[in-house]
């Protein structure tokens, strides 16, 4: 997460508990979640399936 915020990498797969504060703080943007349902804290973030990534 530190490298993402610092601009050294472009994306990561991170645990929701690690990502939520960064997303809510506006430091990173969440494109999708890998679970079957949207987490209650990230209701505006689609699942990978909803974003068009099947399987």
PDB file of N, CA, C and O in Angstrom:
ATOM      1  N   UNK A   1       0.834  -1.183   0.000  1.00  0.00           N
ATOM      2  CA  UNK A   1       0.000   0.000   0.000  1.00  0.00           C
ATOM      3  C   UNK A   1       0.884   1.255   0.000  1.00  0.00           C
ATOM      4  O   UNK A   1       0.562   2.225  -0.675  1.00  0.00           O
ATOM      5  N   UNK A   2       1.968   1.197   0.719  1.00  0.00           N
ATOM      6  CA  UNK A   2       2.877   2.350   0.756  1.00  0.00           C
ATOM      7  C   UNK A   2       3.422   2.661  -0.636  1.00  0.00           C
ATOM      8  O   UNK A   2       3.475   3.823  -1.044  1.00  0.00           O
ATOM      9  N   UNK A   3       3.803   1.625  -1.382  1.00  0.00           N
ATOM     10  CA  UNK A   3       4.312   1.834  -2.737  1.00  0.00           C
ATOM     11  C   UNK A   3       3.225   2.353  -3.674  1.00  0.00           C
ATOM     12  O   UNK A   3       3.503   3.153  -4.569  1.00  0.00           O
ATOM     13  N   UNK A   4       1.998   1.919  -3.489  1.00  0.00           N
ATOM     14  CA  UNK A   4       0.888   2.414  -4.303  1.00  0.00           C
ATOM     15  C   UNK A   4       0.652   3.897  -4.032  1.00  0.00           C
ATOM     16  O   UNK A   4       0.583   4.705  -4.961  1.00  0.00           O
ATOM     17  N   UNK A   5       0.559   4.249  -2.782  1.00  0.00           N
ATOM     18  CA  UNK A   5       0.339   5.654  -2.412  1.00  0.00           C
ATOM     19  C   UNK A   5       1.501   6.519  -2.878  1.00  0.00           C
ATOM     20  O   UNK A   5       1.314   7.642  -3.339  1.00  0.00           O
ATOM     21  N   UNK A   6       2.710   5.968  -2.793  1.00  0.00           N
ATOM     22  CA  UNK A   6       3.899   6.706  -3.204  1.00  0.00           C
ATOM     23  C   UNK A   6       4.117   6.767  -4.704  1.00  0.00           C
ATOM     24  O   UNK A   6       5.049   7.414  -5.175  1.00  0.00           O
ATOM     25  N   UNK A   7       3.277   6.080  -5.490  1.00  0.00           N
ATOM     26  CA  UNK A   7       3.375   6.133  -6.934  1.00  0.00           C
ATOM     27  C   UNK A   7       4.429   5.210  -7.533  1.00  0.00           C
ATOM     28  O   UNK A   7       4.740   5.305  -8.716  1.00  0.00           O
ATOM     29  N   UNK A   8       4.976   4.306  -6.743  1.00  0.00           N
ATOM     30  CA  UNK A   8       5.988   3.382  -7.251  1.00  0.00           C
ATOM     31  C   UNK A   8       5.381   2.182  -7.976  1.00  0.00           C
ATOM     32  O   UNK A   8       6.046   1.547  -8.781  1.00  0.00           O
ATOM     33  N   UNK A   9       4.129   1.863  -7.693  1.00  0.00           N
ATOM     34  CA  UNK A   9       3.400   0.815  -8.407  1.00  0.00           C
ATOM     35  C   UNK A   9       2.035   1.370  -8.811  1.00  0.00           C
ATOM     36  O   UNK A   9       1.562   2.355  -8.236  1.00  0.00           O
ATOM     37  N   UNK A  10       1.397   0.734  -9.793  1.00  0.00           N
ATOM     38  CA  UNK A  10       0.145   1.254 -10.330  1.00  0.00           C
ATOM     39  C   UNK A  10      -1.099   0.588  -9.760  1.00  0.00           C
ATOM     40  O   UNK A  10      -2.176   1.172  -9.793  1.00  0.00           O
ATOM     41  N   UNK A  11      -0.989  -0.648  -9.288  1.00  0.00           N
ATOM     42  CA  UNK A  11      -2.146  -1.311  -8.692  1.00  0.00           C
ATOM     43  C   UNK A  11      -1.689  -2.440  -7.778  1.00  0.00           C
ATOM     44  O   UNK A  11      -0.559  -2.917  -7.880  1.00  0.00           O
ATOM     45  N   UNK A  12      -2.577  -2.826  -6.887  1.00  0.00           N
ATOM     46  CA  UNK A  12      -2.348  -3.970  -6.008  1.00  0.00           C
ATOM     47  C   UNK A  12      -3.687  -4.653  -5.741  1.00  0.00           C
ATOM     48  O   UNK A  12      -4.747  -4.057  -5.920  1.00  0.00           O
ATOM     49  N   UNK A  13      -3.610  -5.889  -5.333  1.00  0.00           N
ATOM     50  CA  UNK A  13      -4.749  -6.581  -4.735  1.00  0.00           C
ATOM     51  C   UNK A  13      -4.487  -6.526  -3.239  1.00  0.00           C
ATOM     52  O   UNK A  13      -3.480  -7.062  -2.770  1.00  0.00           O
ATOM     53  N   UNK A  14      -5.352  -5.869  -2.502  1.00  0.00           N
ATOM     54  CA  UNK A  14      -5.135  -5.672  -1.071  1.00  0.00           C
ATOM     55  C   UNK A  14      -6.350  -6.135  -0.283  1.00  0.00           C
ATOM     56  O   UNK A  14      -7.475  -6.140  -0.792  1.00  0.00           O
ATOM     57  N   UNK A  15      -6.113  -6.493   0.956  1.00  0.00           N
ATOM     58  CA  UNK A  15      -7.213  -6.854   1.853  1.00  0.00           C
ATOM     59  C   UNK A  15      -8.115  -5.634   2.049  1.00  0.00           C
ATOM     60  O   UNK A  15      -7.633  -4.497   2.131  1.00  0.00           O
ATOM     61  N   UNK A  16      -9.397  -5.881   2.093  1.00  0.00           N
ATOM     62  CA  UNK A  16     -10.376  -4.802   2.266  1.00  0.00           C
ATOM     63  C   UNK A  16     -10.066  -3.987   3.523  1.00  0.00           C
ATOM     64  O   UNK A  16     -10.157  -2.766   3.490  1.00  0.00           O
ATOM     65  N   UNK A  17      -9.669  -4.641   4.588  1.00  0.00           N
ATOM     66  CA  UNK A  17      -9.384  -3.915   5.832  1.00  0.00           C
ATOM     67  C   UNK A  17      -8.217  -2.951   5.674  1.00  0.00           C
ATOM     68  O   UNK A  17      -8.181  -1.914   6.334  1.00  0.00           O
ATOM     69  N   UNK A  18      -7.288  -3.259   4.803  1.00  0.00           N
ATOM     70  CA  UNK A  18      -6.160  -2.366   4.534  1.00  0.00           C
ATOM     71  C   UNK A  18      -6.568  -1.252   3.575  1.00  0.00           C
ATOM     72  O   UNK A  18      -6.105  -0.118   3.687  1.00  0.00           O
ATOM     73  N   UNK A  19      -7.428  -1.566   2.633  1.00  0.00           N
ATOM     74  CA  UNK A  19      -7.788  -0.609   1.579  1.00  0.00           C
ATOM     75  C   UNK A  19      -8.813   0.439   2.022  1.00  0.00           C
ATOM     76  O   UNK A  19      -8.742   1.585   1.568  1.00  0.00           O
ATOM     77  N   UNK A  20      -9.747   0.063   2.855  1.00  0.00           N
ATOM     78  CA  UNK A  20     -10.852   0.977   3.215  1.00  0.00           C
ATOM     79  C   UNK A  20     -10.370   2.353   3.680  1.00  0.00           C
ATOM     80  O   UNK A  20     -10.833   3.366   3.158  1.00  0.00           O
ATOM     81  N   UNK A  21      -9.464   2.441   4.643  1.00  0.00           N
ATOM     82  CA  UNK A  21      -9.048   3.788   5.080  1.00  0.00           C
ATOM     83  C   UNK A  21      -8.393   4.606   3.963  1.00  0.00           C
ATOM     84  O   UNK A  21      -8.579   5.826   3.893  1.00  0.00           O
ATOM     85  N   UNK A  22      -7.662   3.945   3.079  1.00  0.00           N
ATOM     86  CA  UNK A  22      -6.992   4.652   1.996  1.00  0.00           C
ATOM     87  C   UNK A  22      -7.992   5.125   0.937  1.00  0.00           C
ATOM     88  O   UNK A  22      -7.865   6.233   0.411  1.00  0.00           O
ATOM     89  N   UNK A  23      -8.981   4.295   0.637  1.00  0.00           N
ATOM     90  CA  UNK A  23     -10.020   4.667  -0.319  1.00  0.00           C
ATOM     91  C   UNK A  23     -10.853   5.810   0.246  1.00  0.00           C
ATOM     92  O   UNK A  23     -11.083   6.821  -0.427  1.00  0.00           O
ATOM     93  N   UNK A  24     -11.298   5.668   1.477  1.00  0.00           N
ATOM     94  CA  UNK A  24     -12.130   6.711   2.087  1.00  0.00           C
ATOM     95  C   UNK A  24     -11.360   8.015   2.266  1.00  0.00           C
ATOM     96  O   UNK A  24     -11.939   9.093   2.206  1.00  0.00           O
ATOM     97  N   UNK A  25     -10.039   7.912   2.469  1.00  0.00           N
ATOM     98  CA  UNK A  25      -9.207   9.101   2.617  1.00  0.00           C
ATOM     99  C   UNK A  25      -8.822   9.744   1.293  1.00  0.00           C
ATOM    100  O   UNK A  25      -8.176  10.789   1.269  1.00  0.00           O
ATOM    101  N   UNK A  26      -9.197   9.111   0.182  1.00  0.00           N
ATOM    102  CA  UNK A  26      -8.920   9.663  -1.131  1.00  0.00           C
ATOM    103  C   UNK A  26      -7.490   9.468  -1.606  1.00  0.00           C
ATOM    104  O   UNK A  26      -7.075  10.054  -2.598  1.00  0.00           O
ATOM    105  N   UNK A  27      -6.727   8.636  -0.926  1.00  0.00           N
ATOM    106  CA  UNK A  27      -5.340   8.406  -1.317  1.00  0.00           C
ATOM    107  C   UNK A  27      -5.200   7.384  -2.442  1.00  0.00           C
ATOM    108  O   UNK A  27      -4.232   7.416  -3.192  1.00  0.00           O
ATOM    109  N   UNK A  28      -6.162   6.466  -2.542  1.00  0.00           N
ATOM    110  CA  UNK A  28      -6.172   5.481  -3.630  1.00  0.00           C
ATOM    111  C   UNK A  28      -7.594   5.343  -4.154  1.00  0.00           C
ATOM    112  O   UNK A  28      -8.547   5.720  -3.483  1.00  0.00           O
ATOM    113  N   UNK A  29      -7.720   4.768  -5.331  1.00  0.00           N
ATOM    114  CA  UNK A  29      -9.031   4.526  -5.924  1.00  0.00           C
ATOM    115  C   UNK A  29      -9.211   3.027  -6.061  1.00  0.00           C
ATOM    116  O   UNK A  29      -8.338   2.327  -6.567  1.00  0.00           O
ATOM    117  N   UNK A  30     -10.327   2.537  -5.619  1.00  0.00           N
ATOM    118  CA  UNK A  30     -10.631   1.115  -5.728  1.00  0.00           C
ATOM    119  C   UNK A  30     -11.423   0.866  -6.998  1.00  0.00           C
ATOM    120  O   UNK A  30     -12.445   1.499  -7.236  1.00  0.00           O
ATOM    121  N   UNK A  31     -10.933  -0.056  -7.823  1.00  0.00           N
ATOM    122  CA  UNK A  31     -11.604  -0.363  -9.084  1.00  0.00           C
ATOM    123  C   UNK A  31     -12.649  -1.453  -8.924  1.00  0.00           C
ATOM    124  O   UNK A  31     -13.672  -1.435  -9.590  1.00  0.00           O
ATOM    125  N   UNK A  32     -12.381  -2.440  -8.054  1.00  0.00           N
ATOM    126  CA  UNK A  32     -13.307  -3.557  -7.837  1.00  0.00           C
ATOM    127  C   UNK A  32     -12.869  -4.346  -6.614  1.00  0.00           C
ATOM    128  O   UNK A  32     -11.727  -4.227  -6.172  1.00  0.00           O
ATOM    129  N   UNK A  33     -13.795  -5.139  -6.096  1.00  0.00           N
ATOM    130  CA  UNK A  33     -13.480  -6.064  -5.006  1.00  0.00           C
ATOM    131  C   UNK A  33     -13.583  -7.489  -5.545  1.00  0.00           C
ATOM    132  O   UNK A  33     -14.337  -7.758  -6.477  1.00  0.00           O
ATOM    133  N   UNK A  34     -12.805  -8.394  -4.982  1.00  0.00           N
ATOM    134  CA  UNK A  34     -12.768  -9.760  -5.495  1.00  0.00           C
ATOM    135  C   UNK A  34     -13.825 -10.672  -4.885  1.00  0.00           C
ATOM    136  O   UNK A  34     -14.024 -11.773  -5.374  1.00  0.00           O
ATOM    137  N   UNK A  35     -14.497 -10.237  -3.858  1.00  0.00           N
ATOM    138  CA  UNK A  35     -15.519 -11.069  -3.218  1.00  0.00           C
ATOM    139  C   UNK A  35     -16.783 -11.181  -4.050  1.00  0.00           C
ATOM    140  O   UNK A  35     -16.957 -10.517  -5.074  1.00  0.00           O
ATOM    141  N   UNK A  36     -17.677 -12.028  -3.603  1.00  0.00           N
ATOM    142  CA  UNK A  36     -18.947 -12.231  -4.312  1.00  0.00           C
ATOM    143  C   UNK A  36     -19.923 -11.086  -4.098  1.00  0.00           C
ATOM    144  O   UNK A  36     -20.858 -10.902  -4.870  1.00  0.00           O
ATOM    145  N   UNK A  37     -19.718 -10.317  -3.031  1.00  0.00           N
ATOM    146  CA  UNK A  37     -20.609  -9.193  -2.719  1.00  0.00           C
ATOM    147  C   UNK A  37     -19.778  -7.968  -2.354  1.00  0.00           C
ATOM    148  O   UNK A  37     -18.636  -8.085  -1.929  1.00  0.00           O
ATOM    149  N   UNK A  38     -20.389  -6.815  -2.522  1.00  0.00           N
ATOM    150  CA  UNK A  38     -19.714  -5.569  -2.156  1.00  0.00           C
ATOM    151  C   UNK A  38     -19.638  -5.451  -0.632  1.00  0.00           C
ATOM    152  O   UNK A  38     -20.633  -5.673   0.056  1.00  0.00           O
ATOM    153  N   UNK A  39     -18.486  -5.062  -0.094  1.00  0.00           N
ATOM    154  CA  UNK A  39     -18.404  -4.841   1.355  1.00  0.00           C
ATOM    155  C   UNK A  39     -19.272  -3.646   1.752  1.00  0.00           C
ATOM    156  O   UNK A  39     -19.403  -2.693   0.974  1.00  0.00           O
ATOM    157  N   UNK A  40     -19.841  -3.685   2.920  1.00  0.00           N
ATOM    158  CA  UNK A  40     -20.722  -2.595   3.358  1.00  0.00           C
ATOM    159  C   UNK A  40     -19.990  -1.258   3.399  1.00  0.00           C
ATOM    160  O   UNK A  40     -20.589  -0.219   3.162  1.00  0.00           O
ATOM    161  N   UNK A  41     -18.700  -1.273   3.667  1.00  0.00           N
ATOM    162  CA  UNK A  41     -17.932  -0.023   3.733  1.00  0.00           C
ATOM    163  C   UNK A  41     -17.568   0.516   2.354  1.00  0.00           C
ATOM    164  O   UNK A  41     -17.154   1.666   2.230  1.00  0.00           O
ATOM    165  N   UNK A  42     -17.716  -0.309   1.316  1.00  0.00           N
ATOM    166  CA  UNK A  42     -17.373   0.121  -0.046  1.00  0.00           C
ATOM    167  C   UNK A  42     -18.535  -0.170  -1.002  1.00  0.00           C
ATOM    168  O   UNK A  42     -18.369  -0.772  -2.050  1.00  0.00           O
ATOM    169  N   UNK A  43     -19.704   0.282  -0.650  1.00  0.00           N
ATOM    170  CA  UNK A  43     -20.908  -0.006  -1.441  1.00  0.00           C
ATOM    171  C   UNK A  43     -20.842   0.548  -2.866  1.00  0.00           C
ATOM    172  O   UNK A  43     -21.522   0.052  -3.751  1.00  0.00           O
ATOM    173  N   UNK A  44     -20.022   1.550  -3.121  1.00  0.00           N
ATOM    174  CA  UNK A  44     -19.916   2.140  -4.458  1.00  0.00           C
ATOM    175  C   UNK A  44     -18.899   1.410  -5.331  1.00  0.00           C
ATOM    176  O   UNK A  44     -18.748   1.767  -6.500  1.00  0.00           O
ATOM    177  N   UNK A  45     -18.205   0.432  -4.776  1.00  0.00           N
ATOM    178  CA  UNK A  45     -17.167  -0.287  -5.528  1.00  0.00           C
ATOM    179  C   UNK A  45     -17.764  -1.599  -6.027  1.00  0.00           C
ATOM    180  O   UNK A  45     -18.243  -2.405  -5.237  1.00  0.00           O
ATOM    181  N   UNK A  46     -17.735  -1.841  -7.339  1.00  0.00           N
ATOM    182  CA  UNK A  46     -18.329  -3.068  -7.875  1.00  0.00           C
ATOM    183  C   UNK A  46     -17.475  -4.305  -7.563  1.00  0.00           C
ATOM    184  O   UNK A  46     -16.280  -4.191  -7.270  1.00  0.00           O
ATOM    185  N   UNK A  47     -18.085  -5.454  -7.667  1.00  0.00           N
ATOM    186  CA  UNK A  47     -17.324  -6.697  -7.596  1.00  0.00           C
ATOM    187  C   UNK A  47     -16.620  -6.878  -8.939  1.00  0.00           C
ATOM    188  O   UNK A  47     -16.955  -6.219  -9.919  1.00  0.00           O
ATOM    189  N   UNK A  48     -15.649  -7.776  -8.994  1.00  0.00           N
ATOM    190  CA  UNK A  48     -14.952  -8.035 -10.258  1.00  0.00           C
ATOM    191  C   UNK A  48     -15.950  -8.510 -11.324  1.00  0.00           C
ATOM    192  O   UNK A  48     -15.856  -8.106 -12.485  1.00  0.00           O
ATOM    193  N   UNK A  49     -16.901  -9.351 -10.925  1.00  0.00           N
ATOM    194  CA  UNK A  49     -17.901  -9.855 -11.867  1.00  0.00           C
ATOM    195  C   UNK A  49     -18.746  -8.703 -12.411  1.00  0.00           C
ATOM    196  O   UNK A  49     -18.979  -8.599 -13.609  1.00  0.00           O
ATOM    197  N   UNK A  50     -19.180  -7.801 -11.522  1.00  0.00           N
ATOM    198  CA  UNK A  50     -19.949  -6.634 -11.966  1.00  0.00           C
ATOM    199  C   UNK A  50     -19.128  -5.729 -12.886  1.00  0.00           C
ATOM    200  O   UNK A  50     -19.686  -5.069 -13.764  1.00  0.00           O
ATOM    201  N   UNK A  51     -17.825  -5.728 -12.692  1.00  0.00           N
ATOM    202  CA  UNK A  51     -16.937  -4.894 -13.512  1.00  0.00           C
ATOM    203  C   UNK A  51     -16.589  -5.557 -14.849  1.00  0.00           C
ATOM    204  O   UNK A  51     -15.878  -4.988 -15.662  1.00  0.00           O
ATOM    205  N   UNK A  52     -17.092  -6.785 -15.065  1.00  0.00           N
ATOM    206  CA  UNK A  52     -16.892  -7.444 -16.339  1.00  0.00           C
ATOM    207  C   UNK A  52     -15.791  -8.485 -16.382  1.00  0.00           C
ATOM    208  O   UNK A  52     -15.433  -8.968 -17.438  1.00  0.00           O
ATOM    209  N   UNK A  53     -15.248  -8.839 -15.221  1.00  0.00           N
ATOM    210  CA  UNK A  53     -14.211  -9.864 -15.166  1.00  0.00           C
ATOM    211  C   UNK A  53     -14.848 -11.163 -14.668  1.00  0.00           C
ATOM    212  O   UNK A  53     -15.084 -11.333 -13.479  1.00  0.00           O
ATOM    213  N   UNK A  54     -15.153 -12.046 -15.596  1.00  0.00           N
ATOM    214  CA  UNK A  54     -15.802 -13.313 -15.238  1.00  0.00           C
ATOM    215  C   UNK A  54     -14.782 -14.312 -14.691  1.00  0.00           C
ATOM    216  O   UNK A  54     -13.633 -14.316 -15.087  1.00  0.00           O
ATOM    217  N   UNK A  55     -15.262 -15.158 -13.787  1.00  0.00           N
ATOM    218  CA  UNK A  55     -14.419 -16.234 -13.271  1.00  0.00           C
ATOM    219  C   UNK A  55     -13.488 -15.771 -12.226  1.00  0.00           C
ATOM    220  O   UNK A  55     -12.596 -16.370 -11.776  1.00  0.00           O
TER     221      UNK A  55
END
